[in-house]
Amino acid sequence: MSVIEIRGLSKSFGDLQVLNDVSFSIEEGERIVIIGNSGCGKSVFLRCIELLETPDAGQIFIDGQEITAPNCDIDKIRQSMGMVYQKFHLFTHMTVMENLCIAPIKLLGMSMIEAEKKAAELLTQVGLLAKARAYPEVLSGGQQQRIAICRSLMMNPKVILFDEPTSALDPTMVSEVLAVIRMLAKRKMTMIIVTHEMNFAREVADKVLFFADGGIYEQGTPKEIFERPQREKTIAFIHRHKYFHYEIYDRDFDLLEMQGMVWNFAEKYGLKAQYTHKIQLCCEESIYTMMSGCYDAEDKISIVVDITYTESDGTVQLNLTCAGKNYNPFEDIDVSENDFEDNLSVIILRKSAKFLAHSYKDGLNKVTLRL
């Protein structure tokens, strides 16, 4: 039996559909990592599992019990799930030991002695036994998050849900929290982890879910998702693609405006000035080359410029799509002294790009330059 089973889960906020007909299950001992762009529904998905958000449709089963059923004792079932949030949510007026012991004493019927013994064991495992009588305000963010994880473990949960547990931390504190989660992973703790830490996800996950378009857009093993993603948005996310788009419908378009936009795009992502000048040069030369080669003087023009910057390897690809006649600017040309000037644009493109290609399909030319 699955620890968690979700059938047809949907959730909207007004006109915004965040989750749409999501189905998924997790088995005992599995570590599921959820990745995706901000706003794709990852955190809402976790909050729905605990009914911190009420789904609009669908069913959720925890250990075979439907928590979305009308008469379900949700508080009882929640005891089998731990939740670790971005913010730590420790009781500031209680010591660390009190924070850990209050729930198991009140809800599980543990004695004070039993609870403190278990708390001491957990604090020892995360290296914070010396902070047992301290208050949260004197602890670092990383220490507070480790305490929050211990608090979840005090309830002997069957599964722990982690909602971006390191996103509120200083970078120097991230590793100490991830180390605790790694420890739990080695012990085969059932976990669902929402995170932006890609190397960590690759290391601990049995299965990775990429969220987009209202649900699970693509899923697979870490090797499949991080090394061989199959779908367009997954590929863009994994390789950290950044896009620039510009459309031209007039021969007298504002070249300076477009080049300024290219400069701002490149500057935003930290490209060096020399590289940016090369991109601008290739944009200009390819636009005017295709404009003169594909269209007669009286023709209306339609040219679309797309630039893709891949942060993972620092490469830039320029795609230029235009209608008009089939025209391949990269076919063999004679660059003798007599026509050198006529072919200067193509020569510049050949010198600037590592890869050049042209195709013609459905009345459209597509030129690709990899810089």
mmCIF file of C-alpha atoms in Angstrom:
data_model
loop_
_atom_site.group_PDB
_atom_site.id
_atom_site.type_symbol
_atom_site.label_atom_id
_atom_site.label_comp_id
_atom_site.label_asym_id
_atom_site.label_seq_id
_atom_site.Cartn_x
_atom_site.Cartn_y
_atom_site.Cartn_z
ATOM 1 C CA MET A 1 0.000 0.000 0.000
ATOM 2 C CA SER A 2 1.249 3.476 -0.896
ATOM 3 C CA VAL A 3 2.104 5.807 1.972
ATOM 4 C CA ILE A 4 0.522 8.647 -0.006
ATOM 5 C CA GLU A 5 -1.780 8.323 -3.002
ATOM 6 C CA ILE A 6 -3.176 11.319 -4.856
ATOM 7 C CA ARG A 7 -5.921 11.045 -7.457
ATOM 8 C CA GLY A 8 -6.996 13.891 -9.733
ATOM 9 C CA LEU A 9 -5.898 16.717 -7.454
ATOM 10 C CA SER A 10 -6.879 20.217 -8.636
ATOM 11 C CA LYS A 11 -6.498 23.593 -6.972
ATOM 12 C CA SER A 12 -7.242 27.133 -8.151
ATOM 13 C CA PHE A 13 -6.973 30.570 -6.619
ATOM 14 C CA GLY A 14 -9.629 32.634 -8.353
ATOM 15 C CA ASP A 15 -8.964 32.400 -12.085
ATOM 16 C CA LEU A 16 -5.456 31.010 -11.547
ATOM 17 C CA GLN A 17 -5.352 27.233 -12.003
ATOM 18 C CA VAL A 18 -2.309 26.098 -9.999
ATOM 19 C CA LEU A 19 -2.841 22.319 -10.012
ATOM 20 C CA ASN A 20 -4.883 20.480 -12.615
ATOM 21 C CA ASP A 21 -5.799 16.796 -12.280
ATOM 22 C CA VAL A 22 -2.553 15.690 -10.613
ATOM 23 C CA SER A 23 -2.216 11.992 -9.716
ATOM 24 C CA PHE A 24 0.759 10.487 -7.915
ATOM 25 C CA SER A 25 1.763 7.962 -5.262
ATOM 26 C CA ILE A 26 4.781 7.449 -3.021
ATOM 27 C CA GLU A 27 5.841 4.139 -1.530
ATOM 28 C CA GLU A 28 7.410 3.536 1.852
ATOM 29 C CA GLY A 29 11.095 4.465 1.884
ATOM 30 C CA GLU A 30 10.955 6.483 -1.339
ATOM 31 C CA ARG A 31 12.576 9.901 -1.578
ATOM 32 C CA ILE A 32 10.723 12.121 -4.027
ATOM 33 C CA VAL A 33 12.192 15.490 -5.026
ATOM 34 C CA ILE A 34 10.030 18.116 -6.699
ATOM 35 C CA ILE A 35 11.672 20.819 -8.813
ATOM 36 C CA GLY A 36 10.334 23.572 -11.052
ATOM 37 C CA ASN A 37 10.153 27.291 -11.584
ATOM 38 C CA SER A 38 8.743 29.591 -8.911
ATOM 39 C CA GLY A 39 4.950 29.686 -8.969
ATOM 40 C CA CYS A 40 4.501 26.290 -10.636
ATOM 41 C CA GLY A 41 2.533 24.815 -7.714
ATOM 42 C CA LYS A 42 5.189 22.843 -5.832
ATOM 43 C CA SER A 43 4.453 24.302 -2.398
ATOM 44 C CA VAL A 44 0.684 24.306 -2.993
ATOM 45 C CA PHE A 45 0.950 20.596 -3.806
ATOM 46 C CA LEU A 46 2.585 19.888 -0.432
ATOM 47 C CA ARG A 47 0.102 22.061 1.428
ATOM 48 C CA CYS A 48 -2.779 20.199 -0.210
ATOM 49 C CA ILE A 49 -1.351 16.876 0.978
ATOM 50 C CA GLU A 50 -1.704 18.097 4.565
ATOM 51 C CA LEU A 51 -4.968 19.896 3.791
ATOM 52 C CA LEU A 52 -3.409 23.206 4.728
ATOM 53 C CA GLU A 53 -4.943 24.148 1.371
ATOM 54 C CA THR A 54 -8.320 22.635 0.500
ATOM 55 C CA PRO A 55 -8.298 21.019 -2.961
ATOM 56 C CA ASP A 56 -11.045 21.960 -5.411
ATOM 57 C CA ALA A 57 -11.213 18.369 -6.645
ATOM 58 C CA GLY A 58 -9.517 15.017 -6.200
ATOM 59 C CA GLN A 59 -8.766 12.541 -3.446
ATOM 60 C CA ILE A 60 -5.778 12.198 -1.112
ATOM 61 C CA PHE A 61 -5.049 8.983 0.781
ATOM 62 C CA ILE A 62 -2.543 8.698 3.632
ATOM 63 C CA ASP A 63 -1.803 5.088 4.574
ATOM 64 C CA GLY A 64 -5.061 4.073 2.910
ATOM 65 C CA GLN A 65 -7.199 6.654 4.702
ATOM 66 C CA GLU A 66 -8.857 9.319 2.606
ATOM 67 C CA ILE A 67 -8.143 12.653 4.227
ATOM 68 C CA THR A 68 -10.384 14.446 1.722
ATOM 69 C CA ALA A 69 -13.400 12.446 2.911
ATOM 70 C CA PRO A 70 -16.050 14.583 4.709
ATOM 71 C CA ASN A 71 -15.821 12.873 8.099
ATOM 72 C CA CYS A 72 -12.073 12.322 8.196
ATOM 73 C CA ASP A 73 -10.200 13.070 11.440
ATOM 74 C CA ILE A 74 -7.514 15.104 9.688
ATOM 75 C CA ASP A 75 -5.719 16.050 12.926
ATOM 76 C CA LYS A 76 -5.229 12.381 13.750
ATOM 77 C CA ILE A 77 -3.893 11.529 10.311
ATOM 78 C CA ARG A 78 -1.601 14.580 10.254
ATOM 79 C CA GLN A 79 0.279 13.036 13.175
ATOM 80 C CA SER A 80 1.758 10.504 10.755
ATOM 81 C CA MET A 81 3.161 13.296 8.561
ATOM 82 C CA GLY A 82 5.919 15.714 9.382
ATOM 83 C CA MET A 83 6.150 19.088 7.667
ATOM 84 C CA VAL A 84 9.271 21.248 7.506
ATOM 85 C CA TYR A 85 8.621 24.727 6.130
ATOM 86 C CA GLN A 86 10.766 27.442 4.576
ATOM 87 C CA LYS A 87 10.345 29.379 7.810
ATOM 88 C CA PHE A 88 11.050 27.435 10.962
ATOM 89 C CA HIS A 89 7.889 28.226 12.974
ATOM 90 C CA LEU A 90 9.440 27.403 16.339
ATOM 91 C CA PHE A 91 7.696 28.679 19.451
ATOM 92 C CA THR A 92 9.860 31.640 20.397
ATOM 93 C CA HIS A 93 8.737 31.624 24.065
ATOM 94 C CA MET A 94 9.838 28.001 24.513
ATOM 95 C CA THR A 95 13.286 26.446 24.757
ATOM 96 C CA VAL A 96 14.489 23.994 22.142
ATOM 97 C CA MET A 97 13.658 21.074 24.431
ATOM 98 C CA GLU A 98 10.161 22.439 25.066
ATOM 99 C CA ASN A 99 9.594 22.944 21.348
ATOM 100 C CA LEU A 100 10.456 19.296 20.714
ATOM 101 C CA CYS A 101 8.499 17.772 23.599
ATOM 102 C CA ILE A 102 5.181 19.606 23.567
ATOM 103 C CA ALA A 103 3.554 17.753 20.630
ATOM 104 C CA PRO A 104 4.484 14.149 21.534
ATOM 105 C CA ILE A 105 3.422 14.704 25.154
ATOM 106 C CA LYS A 106 0.059 16.245 24.237
ATOM 107 C CA LEU A 107 -0.771 14.188 21.157
ATOM 108 C CA LEU A 108 1.033 10.859 21.577
ATOM 109 C CA GLY A 109 0.778 10.579 25.340
ATOM 110 C CA MET A 110 4.526 10.415 25.932
ATOM 111 C CA SER A 111 5.759 11.100 29.417
ATOM 112 C CA MET A 112 8.100 14.025 29.973
ATOM 113 C CA ILE A 113 10.970 11.620 30.644
ATOM 114 C CA GLU A 114 10.322 9.675 27.407
ATOM 115 C CA ALA A 115 9.977 12.832 25.344
ATOM 116 C CA GLU A 116 13.129 14.462 26.699
ATOM 117 C CA LYS A 117 15.107 11.256 26.167
ATOM 118 C CA LYS A 118 13.987 11.044 22.542
ATOM 119 C CA ALA A 119 14.618 14.767 22.030
ATOM 120 C CA ALA A 120 18.133 14.440 23.443
ATOM 121 C CA GLU A 121 18.854 11.561 21.044
ATOM 122 C CA LEU A 122 17.688 13.578 18.047
ATOM 123 C CA LEU A 123 19.564 16.699 19.112
ATOM 124 C CA THR A 124 22.707 14.610 19.470
ATOM 125 C CA GLN A 125 22.268 13.283 15.933
ATOM 126 C CA VAL A 126 22.072 16.806 14.488
ATOM 127 C CA GLY A 127 24.855 18.163 16.693
ATOM 128 C CA LEU A 128 22.712 20.477 18.808
ATOM 129 C CA LEU A 129 22.382 18.806 22.210
ATOM 130 C CA ALA A 130 24.227 21.748 23.766
ATOM 131 C CA LYS A 131 21.377 24.030 22.619
ATOM 132 C CA ALA A 132 18.615 22.032 24.360
ATOM 133 C CA ARG A 133 17.863 24.779 26.908
ATOM 134 C CA ALA A 134 18.417 27.689 24.520
ATOM 135 C CA TYR A 135 15.649 29.807 23.009
ATOM 136 C CA PRO A 136 15.211 30.016 19.211
ATOM 137 C CA GLU A 137 16.192 33.696 19.059
ATOM 138 C CA VAL A 138 19.813 32.892 19.936
ATOM 139 C CA LEU A 139 20.122 30.198 17.256
ATOM 140 C CA SER A 140 21.235 30.647 13.666
ATOM 141 C CA GLY A 141 18.826 29.936 10.824
ATOM 142 C CA GLY A 142 20.539 26.643 10.085
ATOM 143 C CA GLN A 143 20.291 25.595 13.719
ATOM 144 C CA GLN A 144 16.610 26.520 13.873
ATOM 145 C CA GLN A 145 15.866 24.488 10.757
ATOM 146 C CA ARG A 146 17.661 21.458 12.190
ATOM 147 C CA ILE A 147 15.523 21.846 15.326
ATOM 148 C CA ALA A 148 12.413 22.029 13.103
ATOM 149 C CA ILE A 149 13.406 18.722 11.491
ATOM 150 C CA CYS A 150 13.894 17.159 14.911
ATOM 151 C CA ARG A 151 10.458 18.430 15.933
ATOM 152 C CA SER A 152 8.914 16.543 13.005
ATOM 153 C CA LEU A 153 10.830 13.382 13.894
ATOM 154 C CA MET A 154 9.568 13.513 17.484
ATOM 155 C CA MET A 155 6.140 12.421 16.195
ATOM 156 C CA ASN A 156 7.524 9.253 14.543
ATOM 157 C CA PRO A 157 6.103 10.268 11.153
ATOM 158 C CA LYS A 158 5.712 7.835 8.286
ATOM 159 C CA VAL A 159 6.587 10.583 5.825
ATOM 160 C CA ILE A 160 8.139 14.048 6.043
ATOM 161 C CA LEU A 161 7.295 16.844 3.625
ATOM 162 C CA PHE A 162 10.052 19.431 3.099
ATOM 163 C CA ASP A 163 8.964 22.722 1.539
ATOM 164 C CA GLU A 164 12.173 24.378 0.298
ATOM 165 C CA PRO A 165 13.875 23.849 3.673
ATOM 166 C CA THR A 166 16.984 25.876 2.754
ATOM 167 C CA SER A 167 15.458 28.788 0.840
ATOM 168 C CA ALA A 168 15.338 31.094 3.899
ATOM 169 C CA LEU A 169 18.923 30.344 4.936
ATOM 170 C CA ASP A 170 22.180 32.150 4.417
ATOM 171 C CA PRO A 171 24.255 30.134 1.891
ATOM 172 C CA THR A 172 26.768 29.259 4.614
ATOM 173 C CA MET A 173 24.023 27.460 6.569
ATOM 174 C CA VAL A 174 22.510 25.434 3.727
ATOM 175 C CA SER A 175 24.968 22.551 3.919
ATOM 176 C CA GLU A 176 24.284 21.794 7.591
ATOM 177 C CA VAL A 177 20.555 21.380 6.928
ATOM 178 C CA LEU A 178 21.103 19.310 3.794
ATOM 179 C CA ALA A 179 23.420 17.052 5.789
ATOM 180 C CA VAL A 180 20.558 16.197 8.150
ATOM 181 C CA ILE A 181 18.229 15.399 5.249
ATOM 182 C CA ARG A 182 20.933 13.214 3.703
ATOM 183 C CA MET A 183 21.148 11.334 6.998
ATOM 184 C CA LEU A 184 17.394 10.691 6.876
ATOM 185 C CA ALA A 185 17.651 9.581 3.242
ATOM 186 C CA LYS A 186 20.288 6.984 4.164
ATOM 187 C CA ARG A 187 17.884 5.666 6.792
ATOM 188 C CA LYS A 188 15.221 5.215 4.101
ATOM 189 C CA MET A 189 12.915 7.847 5.573
ATOM 190 C CA THR A 190 9.944 8.427 3.271
ATOM 191 C CA MET A 191 10.230 12.024 2.079
ATOM 192 C CA ILE A 192 8.852 14.494 -0.425
ATOM 193 C CA ILE A 193 11.255 17.398 -0.860
ATOM 194 C CA VAL A 194 10.608 20.638 -2.743
ATOM 195 C CA THR A 195 13.974 22.242 -3.436
ATOM 196 C CA HIS A 196 16.026 24.429 -5.762
ATOM 197 C CA GLU A 197 19.241 22.631 -4.758
ATOM 198 C CA MET A 198 19.817 20.622 -7.941
ATOM 199 C CA ASN A 199 22.990 18.793 -6.870
ATOM 200 C CA PHE A 200 21.283 17.764 -3.647
ATOM 201 C CA ALA A 201 18.214 16.569 -5.580
ATOM 202 C CA ARG A 202 20.399 14.469 -7.864
ATOM 203 C CA GLU A 203 22.102 12.928 -4.844
ATOM 204 C CA VAL A 204 19.198 11.952 -2.571
ATOM 205 C CA ALA A 205 16.190 11.374 -4.855
ATOM 206 C CA ASP A 206 14.816 8.055 -5.991
ATOM 207 C CA LYS A 207 12.500 9.950 -8.326
ATOM 208 C CA VAL A 208 12.422 13.560 -9.511
ATOM 209 C CA LEU A 209 9.212 15.341 -10.480
ATOM 210 C CA PHE A 210 9.424 18.463 -12.639
ATOM 211 C CA PHE A 211 6.350 20.649 -12.135
ATOM 212 C CA ALA A 212 4.977 22.871 -14.913
ATOM 213 C CA ASP A 213 1.641 23.596 -16.608
ATOM 214 C CA GLY A 214 -0.402 22.757 -13.519
ATOM 215 C CA GLY A 215 1.169 19.497 -12.496
ATOM 216 C CA ILE A 216 3.800 16.834 -13.095
ATOM 217 C CA TYR A 217 5.212 17.836 -16.481
ATOM 218 C CA GLU A 218 7.961 15.181 -16.506
ATOM 219 C CA GLN A 219 9.223 12.598 -14.025
ATOM 220 C CA GLY A 220 12.024 10.086 -13.848
ATOM 221 C CA THR A 221 15.165 9.019 -12.047
ATOM 222 C CA PRO A 222 17.722 11.742 -11.263
ATOM 223 C CA LYS A 223 19.850 10.485 -14.154
ATOM 224 C CA GLU A 224 16.908 10.686 -16.568
ATOM 225 C CA ILE A 225 15.803 14.164 -15.497
ATOM 226 C CA PHE A 226 19.208 15.808 -15.038
ATOM 227 C CA GLU A 227 21.102 14.132 -17.874
ATOM 228 C CA ARG A 228 18.453 13.159 -20.428
ATOM 229 C CA PRO A 229 15.352 15.355 -19.990
ATOM 230 C CA GLN A 230 12.876 14.741 -22.795
ATOM 231 C CA ARG A 231 10.414 17.637 -22.772
ATOM 232 C CA GLU A 232 11.028 21.232 -23.784
ATOM 233 C CA LYS A 233 10.335 22.987 -20.467
ATOM 234 C CA THR A 234 12.301 20.428 -18.493
ATOM 235 C CA ILE A 235 15.287 20.866 -20.793
ATOM 236 C CA ALA A 236 15.062 24.651 -20.451
ATOM 237 C CA PHE A 237 14.885 24.429 -16.657
ATOM 238 C CA ILE A 238 17.691 21.898 -16.215
ATOM 239 C CA HIS A 239 20.060 23.729 -18.548
ATOM 240 C CA ARG A 240 18.860 27.095 -17.189
ATOM 241 C CA HIS A 241 17.858 28.574 -20.540
ATOM 242 C CA LYS A 242 17.177 32.293 -20.745
ATOM 243 C CA TYR A 243 15.295 33.695 -23.728
ATOM 244 C CA PHE A 244 15.209 36.861 -25.802
ATOM 245 C CA HIS A 245 12.534 37.387 -28.465
ATOM 246 C CA TYR A 246 12.132 40.156 -31.051
ATOM 247 C CA GLU A 247 9.829 40.461 -34.105
ATOM 248 C CA ILE A 248 10.428 42.539 -37.233
ATOM 249 C CA TYR A 249 7.706 43.500 -39.736
ATOM 250 C CA ASP A 250 9.199 46.632 -41.278
ATOM 251 C CA ARG A 251 12.364 47.095 -43.324
ATOM 252 C CA ASP A 252 12.949 50.335 -41.436
ATOM 253 C CA PHE A 253 12.729 48.693 -38.020
ATOM 254 C CA ASP A 254 14.586 50.323 -35.140
ATOM 255 C CA LEU A 255 17.892 48.448 -35.144
ATOM 256 C CA LEU A 256 19.294 50.532 -32.293
ATOM 257 C CA GLU A 257 16.292 49.687 -30.121
ATOM 258 C CA MET A 258 16.719 45.971 -30.792
ATOM 259 C CA GLN A 259 20.467 46.088 -30.129
ATOM 260 C CA GLY A 260 19.821 47.944 -26.880
ATOM 261 C CA MET A 261 17.405 45.216 -25.822
ATOM 262 C CA VAL A 262 19.996 42.549 -26.681
ATOM 263 C CA TRP A 263 22.552 44.447 -24.584
ATOM 264 C CA ASN A 264 20.185 44.617 -21.605
ATOM 265 C CA PHE A 265 19.420 40.896 -21.940
ATOM 266 C CA ALA A 266 23.120 40.010 -21.994
ATOM 267 C CA GLU A 267 23.944 42.360 -19.133
ATOM 268 C CA LYS A 268 21.154 40.879 -16.994
ATOM 269 C CA TYR A 269 22.768 37.448 -17.171
ATOM 270 C CA GLY A 270 26.355 38.591 -16.825
ATOM 271 C CA LEU A 271 27.667 38.061 -20.372
ATOM 272 C CA LYS A 272 30.946 39.801 -21.107
ATOM 273 C CA ALA A 273 30.904 42.901 -23.287
ATOM 274 C CA GLN A 274 33.010 41.314 -26.055
ATOM 275 C CA TYR A 275 30.628 38.358 -26.248
ATOM 276 C CA THR A 276 27.632 40.689 -26.256
ATOM 277 C CA HIS A 277 29.088 42.672 -29.182
ATOM 278 C CA LYS A 278 29.446 39.403 -31.094
ATOM 279 C CA ILE A 279 25.790 38.552 -30.462
ATOM 280 C CA GLN A 280 24.700 42.014 -31.619
ATOM 281 C CA LEU A 281 26.863 41.738 -34.729
ATOM 282 C CA CYS A 282 25.456 38.325 -35.641
ATOM 283 C CA CYS A 283 21.902 39.556 -35.102
ATOM 284 C CA GLU A 284 22.414 42.520 -37.413
ATOM 285 C CA GLU A 285 24.217 40.626 -40.167
ATOM 286 C CA SER A 286 21.816 37.676 -40.184
ATOM 287 C CA ILE A 287 18.738 39.935 -40.231
ATOM 288 C CA TYR A 288 19.904 41.985 -43.209
ATOM 289 C CA THR A 289 21.266 38.920 -45.008
ATOM 290 C CA MET A 290 17.919 37.119 -44.801
ATOM 291 C CA MET A 291 15.966 40.295 -45.509
ATOM 292 C CA SER A 292 17.760 40.795 -48.828
ATOM 293 C CA GLY A 293 17.903 37.106 -49.742
ATOM 294 C CA CYS A 294 14.305 36.078 -48.947
ATOM 295 C CA TYR A 295 12.313 39.108 -50.034
ATOM 296 C CA ASP A 296 11.922 41.256 -53.125
ATOM 297 C CA ALA A 297 11.836 45.017 -52.649
ATOM 298 C CA GLU A 298 8.017 45.201 -52.656
ATOM 299 C CA ASP A 299 7.455 42.218 -50.328
ATOM 300 C CA LYS A 300 6.195 42.550 -46.786
ATOM 301 C CA ILE A 301 8.676 41.088 -44.360
ATOM 302 C CA SER A 302 8.316 38.907 -41.276
ATOM 303 C CA ILE A 303 11.433 38.055 -39.293
ATOM 304 C CA VAL A 304 11.580 36.656 -35.769
ATOM 305 C CA VAL A 305 14.780 36.749 -33.724
ATOM 306 C CA ASP A 306 15.184 34.337 -30.795
ATOM 307 C CA ILE A 307 18.259 34.196 -28.583
ATOM 308 C CA THR A 308 18.772 31.377 -26.084
ATOM 309 C CA TYR A 309 21.439 31.730 -23.418
ATOM 310 C CA THR A 310 22.286 28.486 -21.612
ATOM 311 C CA GLU A 311 23.571 29.331 -18.146
ATOM 312 C CA SER A 312 24.822 25.792 -17.485
ATOM 313 C CA ASP A 313 27.540 26.008 -20.154
ATOM 314 C CA GLY A 314 27.597 29.707 -21.112
ATOM 315 C CA THR A 315 26.643 29.168 -24.762
ATOM 316 C CA VAL A 316 24.357 31.369 -26.873
ATOM 317 C CA GLN A 317 22.217 30.228 -29.782
ATOM 318 C CA LEU A 318 20.666 32.648 -32.257
ATOM 319 C CA ASN A 319 17.612 31.441 -34.190
ATOM 320 C CA LEU A 320 16.237 33.613 -36.954
ATOM 321 C CA THR A 321 12.951 32.630 -38.612
ATOM 322 C CA CYS A 322 11.590 34.375 -41.680
ATOM 323 C CA ALA A 323 9.077 33.777 -44.455
ATOM 324 C CA GLY A 324 9.716 34.556 -48.108
ATOM 325 C CA LYS A 325 11.746 32.590 -50.642
ATOM 326 C CA ASN A 326 13.875 29.592 -49.718
ATOM 327 C CA TYR A 327 17.287 31.137 -49.179
ATOM 328 C CA ASN A 328 20.323 29.472 -47.630
ATOM 329 C CA PRO A 329 23.003 32.096 -46.939
ATOM 330 C CA PHE A 330 25.573 29.453 -46.007
ATOM 331 C CA GLU A 331 25.770 27.615 -49.312
ATOM 332 C CA ASP A 332 29.205 27.685 -50.893
ATOM 333 C CA ILE A 333 30.039 31.175 -52.086
ATOM 334 C CA ASP A 334 32.878 32.621 -54.107
ATOM 335 C CA VAL A 335 34.754 35.103 -51.926
ATOM 336 C CA SER A 336 37.075 36.348 -54.640
ATOM 337 C CA GLU A 337 38.071 39.990 -54.685
ATOM 338 C CA ASN A 338 35.191 40.913 -57.029
ATOM 339 C CA ASP A 339 32.328 39.830 -54.754
ATOM 340 C CA PHE A 340 33.954 39.895 -51.329
ATOM 341 C CA GLU A 341 31.956 42.958 -50.343
ATOM 342 C CA ASP A 342 28.646 41.393 -51.449
ATOM 343 C CA ASN A 343 29.269 38.383 -49.242
ATOM 344 C CA LEU A 344 30.780 40.221 -46.281
ATOM 345 C CA SER A 345 27.795 39.539 -43.979
ATOM 346 C CA VAL A 346 27.977 35.792 -44.549
ATOM 347 C CA ILE A 347 31.742 35.808 -44.077
ATOM 348 C CA ILE A 348 31.310 37.624 -40.750
ATOM 349 C CA LEU A 349 28.726 35.065 -39.619
ATOM 350 C CA ARG A 350 30.994 32.168 -40.603
ATOM 351 C CA LYS A 351 33.883 33.687 -38.671
ATOM 352 C CA SER A 352 31.770 34.439 -35.592
ATOM 353 C CA ALA A 353 29.752 31.246 -35.133
ATOM 354 C CA LYS A 354 30.879 27.791 -34.019
ATOM 355 C CA PHE A 355 27.918 26.217 -35.784
ATOM 356 C CA LEU A 356 25.730 27.362 -38.687
ATOM 357 C CA ALA A 357 22.628 25.765 -40.152
ATOM 358 C CA HIS A 358 19.713 26.600 -42.444
ATOM 359 C CA SER A 359 16.429 24.812 -43.071
ATOM 360 C CA TYR A 360 13.292 25.587 -45.058
ATOM 361 C CA LYS A 361 9.942 24.078 -44.114
ATOM 362 C CA ASP A 362 6.309 25.119 -44.517
ATOM 363 C CA GLY A 363 7.333 28.359 -46.199
ATOM 364 C CA LEU A 364 9.689 29.399 -43.418
ATOM 365 C CA ASN A 365 13.464 29.791 -43.409
ATOM 366 C CA LYS A 366 15.207 28.997 -40.143
ATOM 367 C CA VAL A 367 18.787 30.061 -39.579
ATOM 368 C CA THR A 368 20.645 28.786 -36.523
ATOM 369 C CA LEU A 369 23.938 30.146 -35.242
ATOM 370 C CA ARG A 370 25.657 28.773 -32.137
ATOM 371 C CA LEU A 371 28.197 31.238 -30.730
#
